Short mmCIF file of C-alpha atoms and ligand atoms in Angstrom, two decimals:
data_model
loop_
_atom_site.label_atom_id
_atom_site.label_comp_id
_atom_site.label_asym_id
_atom_site.label_seq_id
_atom_site.Cartn_x
_atom_site.Cartn_y
_atom_site.Cartn_z
CA MET A 1295 26.25 22.38 -9.40
CA ALA A 1296 25.53 25.46 -10.81
CA ALA A 1297 22.60 26.83 -13.55
CA SER A 1298 21.65 29.84 -15.37
CA ALA A 1299 18.76 31.18 -16.92
CA PRO A 1300 18.08 34.36 -18.54
CA GLY A 1301 14.93 36.93 -17.81
CA LYS A 1302 12.96 38.04 -20.17
CA LEU A 1303 10.79 40.76 -22.27
CA ILE A 1304 7.20 40.33 -23.66
CA LEU A 1305 7.13 42.23 -27.05
CA PHE A 1306 3.50 41.65 -27.46
CA GLY A 1307 0.56 39.95 -25.59
CA GLU A 1308 0.80 39.84 -22.16
CA HIS A 1309 -2.17 39.41 -20.07
CA ALA A 1310 -3.89 38.14 -23.37
CA VAL A 1311 -1.77 35.08 -23.52
CA VAL A 1312 -3.48 33.88 -19.91
CA PHE A 1313 -6.96 33.57 -21.85
CA GLY A 1314 -4.88 31.78 -24.82
CA GLU A 1315 -4.35 34.58 -27.19
CA PRO A 1316 -0.82 34.59 -29.01
CA ALA A 1317 2.07 36.31 -27.26
CA LEU A 1318 5.92 37.39 -28.20
CA SER A 1319 9.04 37.16 -25.63
CA THR A 1320 12.30 37.31 -25.99
CA ALA A 1321 14.64 36.05 -23.33
CA ILE A 1322 17.23 38.93 -22.73
CA ASN A 1323 20.72 39.59 -21.58
CA LEU A 1324 20.22 39.76 -17.73
CA ARG A 1325 20.53 36.31 -15.94
CA ALA A 1326 20.19 34.56 -12.60
CA GLU A 1327 23.03 31.99 -11.51
CA VAL A 1328 22.11 29.33 -8.99
CA PHE A 1329 24.79 26.98 -7.28
CA VAL A 1330 23.66 24.01 -5.17
CA ARG A 1331 26.12 22.00 -2.88
CA PRO A 1332 25.10 18.97 -0.35
CA HIS A 1333 25.07 20.49 3.13
CA ARG A 1334 23.83 19.16 6.10
CA GLU A 1335 20.61 21.31 6.34
CA TRP A 1336 18.45 23.08 3.47
CA LEU A 1337 19.27 26.63 3.17
CA ALA A 1338 18.99 29.26 0.61
CA ASP A 1339 21.57 32.44 0.68
CA GLY A 1340 22.02 30.88 4.15
CA ALA A 1341 18.36 31.28 5.53
CA SER A 1342 15.82 29.19 5.87
CA LEU A 1343 14.02 28.07 2.53
CA ASP A 1344 10.52 28.97 4.38
CA GLU A 1345 11.22 32.91 4.06
CA PRO A 1346 8.61 34.11 1.80
CA ARG A 1347 11.16 35.16 -0.60
CA PHE A 1348 12.25 31.91 -1.53
CA ARG A 1349 8.93 30.57 -2.25
CA TYR A 1350 9.29 29.80 -5.81
CA VAL A 1351 12.70 27.80 -4.89
CA LYS A 1352 11.26 25.95 -2.34
CA LYS A 1353 8.54 25.15 -4.47
CA ALA A 1354 11.01 24.23 -7.44
CA VAL A 1355 12.87 21.71 -4.70
CA GLU A 1356 9.80 20.21 -3.73
CA LYS A 1357 8.98 19.87 -7.57
CA SER A 1358 12.14 18.20 -8.68
CA ASN A 1359 12.58 15.43 -5.90
CA ALA A 1360 16.04 16.80 -5.47
CA PRO A 1361 18.22 14.62 -2.98
CA GLY A 1362 19.08 16.69 -0.50
CA PRO A 1363 19.92 18.44 1.80
CA LEU A 1364 21.42 21.22 -0.10
CA TRP A 1365 22.88 24.77 0.39
CA ILE A 1366 21.19 26.47 -2.76
CA GLU A 1367 22.81 29.99 -3.34
CA ILE A 1368 21.04 32.80 -5.70
CA ARG A 1369 22.44 35.44 -7.58
CA SER A 1370 20.50 37.23 -9.86
CA MET A 1371 21.15 40.16 -12.43
CA VAL A 1372 17.33 40.59 -13.34
CA PRO A 1373 15.66 43.19 -10.96
CA SER A 1374 12.63 41.55 -9.00
CA GLY A 1375 9.15 42.78 -9.54
CA ALA A 1376 9.61 44.71 -12.31
CA GLY A 1377 7.95 42.41 -15.06
CA LEU A 1378 11.16 41.28 -16.45
CA GLY A 1379 10.61 37.61 -15.54
CA SER A 1380 12.86 37.28 -12.47
CA SER A 1381 10.83 34.83 -10.54
CA ALA A 1382 10.76 32.57 -13.52
CA ALA A 1383 14.53 33.05 -14.50
CA VAL A 1384 15.14 32.17 -10.55
CA THR A 1385 12.94 29.19 -11.02
CA VAL A 1386 14.73 27.73 -13.94
CA ALA A 1387 18.04 28.26 -12.88
CA THR A 1388 17.08 26.61 -9.73
CA LEU A 1389 15.76 23.48 -11.55
CA GLY A 1390 18.38 23.49 -13.71
CA SER A 1391 20.99 22.97 -10.92
CA LEU A 1392 18.95 20.56 -9.41
CA HIS A 1393 18.80 18.45 -12.54
CA SER A 1394 21.92 18.49 -13.26
CA LEU A 1395 22.49 17.18 -9.90
CA ALA A 1396 20.81 14.20 -11.28
CA GLY A 1397 22.58 14.34 -14.59
CA SER A 1398 21.33 16.09 -17.47
CA ILE A 1399 19.11 19.53 -18.38
CA ASP A 1400 16.27 18.92 -20.49
CA PRO A 1401 14.81 22.27 -21.15
CA PRO A 1402 10.97 20.80 -21.85
CA THR A 1403 10.92 19.31 -18.70
CA ILE A 1404 11.99 22.32 -16.97
CA ALA A 1405 9.88 24.63 -18.83
CA ARG A 1406 7.12 22.47 -17.45
CA GLU A 1407 7.96 21.75 -13.82
CA ALA A 1408 8.92 25.93 -13.73
CA PHE A 1409 5.08 26.35 -14.72
CA ASP A 1410 3.76 24.18 -12.40
CA VAL A 1411 5.92 26.25 -9.46
CA GLU A 1412 4.70 29.31 -11.37
CA HIS A 1413 1.29 28.49 -11.24
CA GLU A 1414 1.28 27.30 -7.31
CA VAL A 1415 3.25 29.82 -6.07
CA GLN A 1416 1.50 32.87 -8.14
CA GLY A 1417 -1.78 31.77 -9.30
CA ARG A 1418 -3.60 32.13 -12.67
CA ALA A 1419 -0.34 32.68 -15.11
CA SER A 1420 0.49 31.57 -18.80
CA PRO A 1421 3.73 29.39 -19.37
CA ILE A 1422 5.48 32.41 -21.64
CA ASP A 1423 7.86 33.52 -18.72
CA THR A 1424 9.09 30.09 -17.61
CA SER A 1425 9.45 28.58 -20.99
CA THR A 1426 11.48 31.75 -22.41
CA ALA A 1427 13.73 31.13 -19.49
CA ALA A 1428 13.95 27.72 -20.46
CA ALA A 1429 14.25 27.90 -24.02
CA GLY A 1430 16.11 31.49 -24.32
CA GLY A 1431 15.92 33.33 -27.65
CA GLY A 1432 12.44 34.33 -29.34
CA LEU A 1433 9.43 33.01 -28.40
CA LEU A 1434 5.77 32.77 -29.53
CA VAL A 1435 3.22 31.42 -27.96
CA LEU A 1436 0.00 30.24 -29.98
CA ARG A 1437 -3.03 28.31 -29.53
CA ASP A 1438 -2.50 25.84 -32.26
CA LYS A 1439 0.89 23.77 -33.03
CA GLN A 1440 2.73 25.47 -36.40
CA GLU A 1441 6.16 25.06 -37.88
CA ASN A 1442 9.12 25.52 -35.28
CA LEU A 1443 7.32 23.86 -32.35
CA LEU A 1444 9.43 23.70 -29.12
CA TRP A 1445 6.70 22.10 -26.64
CA SER A 1446 3.50 22.35 -25.34
CA ILE A 1447 2.00 23.19 -21.93
CA GLU A 1448 -1.84 22.07 -20.81
CA ARG A 1449 -3.52 23.49 -17.74
CA ASP A 1450 -7.34 22.76 -16.93
CA SER A 1451 -8.87 23.37 -20.19
CA ARG A 1452 -6.04 25.67 -21.53
CA ARG A 1453 -3.10 24.26 -23.73
CA TRP A 1454 -0.14 26.92 -25.08
CA PHE A 1455 2.06 25.98 -28.24
CA LEU A 1456 5.39 27.33 -27.66
CA HIS A 1457 7.18 28.31 -30.79
CA ARG A 1458 10.74 29.24 -31.52
CA ALA A 1459 10.54 32.97 -33.21
CA VAL A 1460 13.65 34.41 -34.82
CA LEU A 1461 13.99 37.88 -34.30
CA PRO A 1462 15.90 40.48 -35.59
CA PRO A 1463 19.19 41.85 -33.59
CA VAL A 1464 17.86 44.94 -32.02
CA ASP A 1465 18.11 47.07 -28.88
CA PHE A 1466 15.79 47.18 -26.47
CA VAL A 1467 15.73 50.20 -23.85
CA ILE A 1468 13.77 49.22 -20.46
CA GLY A 1469 12.53 51.97 -18.54
CA ASN A 1470 11.92 50.28 -14.63
CA THR A 1471 9.57 52.73 -12.88
CA GLY A 1472 10.80 51.36 -9.50
CA ILE A 1473 7.30 50.67 -8.50
CA SER A 1474 6.89 47.10 -7.97
CA ALA A 1475 4.16 45.20 -8.48
CA ALA A 1476 2.81 41.76 -7.81
CA THR A 1477 1.74 39.68 -11.11
CA GLY A 1478 -0.80 37.43 -9.54
CA PRO A 1479 -3.36 39.79 -8.41
CA LEU A 1480 -2.76 41.85 -11.76
CA VAL A 1481 -3.62 38.65 -13.64
CA ALA A 1482 -6.86 38.37 -11.34
CA LYS A 1483 -7.85 41.85 -11.89
CA VAL A 1484 -7.65 41.27 -15.87
CA LYS A 1485 -9.89 38.19 -15.46
CA GLU A 1486 -12.37 39.98 -13.28
CA ARG A 1487 -12.95 42.59 -15.94
CA VAL A 1488 -12.97 40.29 -18.75
CA ASP A 1489 -15.37 38.06 -17.17
CA ARG A 1490 -17.95 41.51 -16.80
CA ASP A 1491 -17.36 43.73 -19.70
CA PRO A 1492 -17.55 42.57 -23.13
CA GLY A 1493 -15.08 45.57 -23.69
CA ALA A 1494 -12.18 44.06 -21.90
CA ALA A 1495 -12.47 40.74 -23.68
CA ALA A 1496 -12.65 42.57 -26.89
CA ALA A 1497 -9.30 44.36 -26.25
CA ILE A 1498 -7.76 40.88 -25.26
CA ARG A 1499 -8.78 39.59 -28.89
CA GLU A 1500 -7.35 42.61 -30.17
CA ILE A 1501 -4.26 42.09 -28.42
CA GLY A 1502 -3.95 38.74 -29.93
CA GLU A 1503 -4.22 40.43 -33.72
CA ILE A 1504 -1.68 42.93 -32.55
CA THR A 1505 0.76 40.02 -31.51
CA LEU A 1506 0.61 37.99 -35.11
CA ASP A 1507 0.73 41.49 -36.80
CA GLY A 1508 4.13 42.48 -34.67
CA MET A 1509 5.76 39.37 -35.37
CA ARG A 1510 4.86 39.67 -39.15
CA ALA A 1511 6.31 43.09 -39.25
CA LEU A 1512 9.52 42.03 -37.05
CA GLU A 1513 10.17 39.57 -39.70
CA GLN A 1514 9.80 41.86 -42.44
CA ARG A 1515 12.02 44.39 -39.97
CA ASP A 1516 9.29 46.91 -40.71
CA LEU A 1517 10.14 48.81 -37.22
CA VAL A 1518 7.77 51.72 -37.90
CA SER A 1519 5.07 49.15 -37.75
CA VAL A 1520 6.44 47.29 -34.79
CA GLY A 1521 6.56 50.74 -32.91
CA HIS A 1522 3.13 51.60 -34.04
CA LEU A 1523 1.83 48.25 -32.63
CA MET A 1524 3.64 48.71 -29.46
CA ASP A 1525 1.98 51.86 -28.79
CA ARG A 1526 -1.37 50.35 -29.44
CA ASN A 1527 -0.76 47.53 -27.13
CA HIS A 1528 0.29 49.62 -24.81
CA ALA A 1529 -3.03 51.72 -24.68
CA LEU A 1530 -5.09 48.43 -24.88
CA LEU A 1531 -3.29 47.33 -21.30
CA THR A 1532 -4.23 50.42 -19.76
CA GLU A 1533 -7.45 49.86 -21.04
CA LEU A 1534 -7.67 46.57 -19.25
CA GLY A 1535 -6.26 48.47 -15.34
CA VAL A 1536 -2.92 47.43 -15.69
CA GLY A 1537 -1.43 50.74 -16.68
CA HIS A 1538 0.48 53.32 -14.02
CA PRO A 1539 0.81 56.94 -14.40
CA ALA A 1540 4.54 56.10 -13.75
CA LEU A 1541 4.40 53.72 -17.02
CA ASP A 1542 2.76 56.33 -19.19
CA ARG A 1543 5.67 58.92 -18.26
CA LEU A 1544 8.43 56.77 -19.45
CA VAL A 1545 6.66 55.49 -22.45
CA SER A 1546 5.94 59.38 -23.58
CA ALA A 1547 9.51 60.27 -22.79
CA ALA A 1548 10.74 57.41 -24.81
CA ARG A 1549 8.49 57.64 -28.15
CA PRO A 1550 10.24 60.84 -29.60
CA SER A 1551 13.54 58.90 -29.93
CA SER A 1552 12.12 55.45 -30.93
CA TYR A 1553 9.86 53.47 -32.64
CA GLY A 1554 7.48 52.74 -30.08
CA ALA A 1555 7.00 52.14 -26.76
CA LYS A 1556 4.72 50.01 -23.99
CA LEU A 1557 4.76 48.39 -20.87
CA THR A 1558 5.96 44.98 -20.43
CA GLY A 1559 4.91 42.21 -18.21
CA ALA A 1560 2.42 42.23 -15.81
CA GLY A 1561 1.95 46.32 -15.63
CA GLY A 1562 0.61 48.18 -12.68
CA GLY A 1563 4.03 49.62 -12.13
CA GLY A 1564 7.22 47.46 -13.20
CA SER A 1565 8.95 48.02 -16.64
CA MET A 1566 8.03 49.57 -19.93
CA PHE A 1567 10.58 49.29 -22.90
CA ALA A 1568 11.52 50.99 -26.35
CA LEU A 1569 12.36 49.55 -29.69
CA THR A 1570 15.01 51.99 -30.91
CA ASP A 1571 18.03 52.44 -32.99
CA ARG A 1572 19.03 55.79 -30.69
CA PRO A 1573 19.22 53.88 -27.17
CA SER A 1574 21.88 56.56 -25.67
CA LYS A 1575 19.16 58.82 -26.60
CA THR A 1576 16.19 56.89 -25.31
CA ALA A 1577 17.74 55.54 -21.99
CA GLU A 1578 18.76 59.42 -21.38
CA ALA A 1579 15.03 60.52 -21.72
CA ILE A 1580 13.53 57.86 -19.70
CA ARG A 1581 16.19 58.66 -16.87
CA ALA A 1582 15.41 62.14 -17.17
CA ALA A 1583 11.58 61.10 -16.78
CA GLY A 1584 12.29 59.36 -13.46
CA GLY A 1585 12.80 55.81 -14.67
CA LYS A 1586 16.25 53.52 -14.01
CA SER A 1587 16.91 52.70 -17.84
CA PHE A 1588 19.18 50.17 -19.29
CA VAL A 1589 19.57 48.77 -22.48
CA VAL A 1590 19.52 44.59 -22.95
CA GLN A 1591 19.86 42.18 -26.21
CA ALA A 1592 18.21 39.16 -26.94
CA ASP A 1593 20.11 35.98 -24.96
CA SER A 1594 19.96 33.16 -27.41
CA ARG A 1595 20.94 30.73 -24.27
CA GLY A 1596 18.15 29.31 -22.29
CA VAL A 1597 18.51 26.99 -19.12
CA ALA A 1598 22.66 26.13 -19.09
CA LYS A 1599 24.61 24.60 -16.85
CA ILE A 1600 27.71 26.64 -15.63
CA GLY A 1601 31.17 25.19 -15.79
O1 PMV B 1976 5.55 40.59 -15.09
P1 PMV B 1976 5.71 39.53 -15.06
O2 PMV B 1976 7.11 38.81 -15.34
O3 PMV B 1976 5.18 38.23 -14.18
O4 PMV B 1976 4.93 38.83 -16.39
C1 PMV B 1976 3.83 38.44 -16.42
C2 PMV B 1976 2.96 38.08 -17.92
C3 PMV B 1976 1.71 37.87 -17.80
O5 PMV B 1976 0.65 38.11 -18.80
C4 PMV B 1976 0.82 39.35 -17.08
C5 PMV B 1976 1.25 36.78 -16.80
C6 PMV B 1976 1.57 35.44 -17.31
O6 PMV B 1976 1.75 34.54 -16.76
O7 PMV B 1976 1.66 35.08 -18.35
#
């Protein structure tokens, strides 16, 4: 059995979404594939599931109560530690292949299990990454239920409503700083700031407003406004302490040939992306500034069986 799931790009609202603010993401056409077959012992890529690099896979196996032992093979096009949802894509694809063993794939069930896995492995988190990998396409996370609801997910006193968002077909140019930063400590750092600094709490709320304005501007295909909102979102994330000089370098290099640019995902390194109608030029500018760059498009497919 085998299943795949996409990586993602958070367009607006990372970090703020952990506090229940809105966020907008899209699945991208870089996917993780996971293959499973019965074997005489549990293995992942031929090694023990106890190795730290397989902690998401191991938790996913525990969550799904899959009959084993199994040999699990993981292939991922999503660079890890780059803010592009690599662990969520691998977790969701693993759950997809384990569920296929028992019958069918149900994206809402997989989204909930994958969020539990991420929460247990990484600590405080929102369901945006795991739900985007499960659902594919554009996703708008809101505090309340509105039209186009896909599912809702609860944790402690927080509840997220995940909605389908229809986005225009645009090119996104990603710039990876090559500096890998773990999400958990960055999320914890923002929480610590918000708890003691009213300015940081205000930044979180403003990011929530930017997300809703950004969604409206995307619906109207007003890419100039989308770009300005991206630039402002980047500045607020930097104020919250999740920026990095390398991210600023890539963002500045991308802006002259694009509508806007911002960091994406947890920050502290990782990646930025630009919205542009001159993708080759923007990609070249990012490369010249020392980043690894590639062009991606939205992927409408969420978790899916292979074959
Ligand atoms: O960098 P990633 O792919 O782990 O994205 C994290 C997004 C955050 O908002 C920072 C955390 C979360 O769980 O929503």
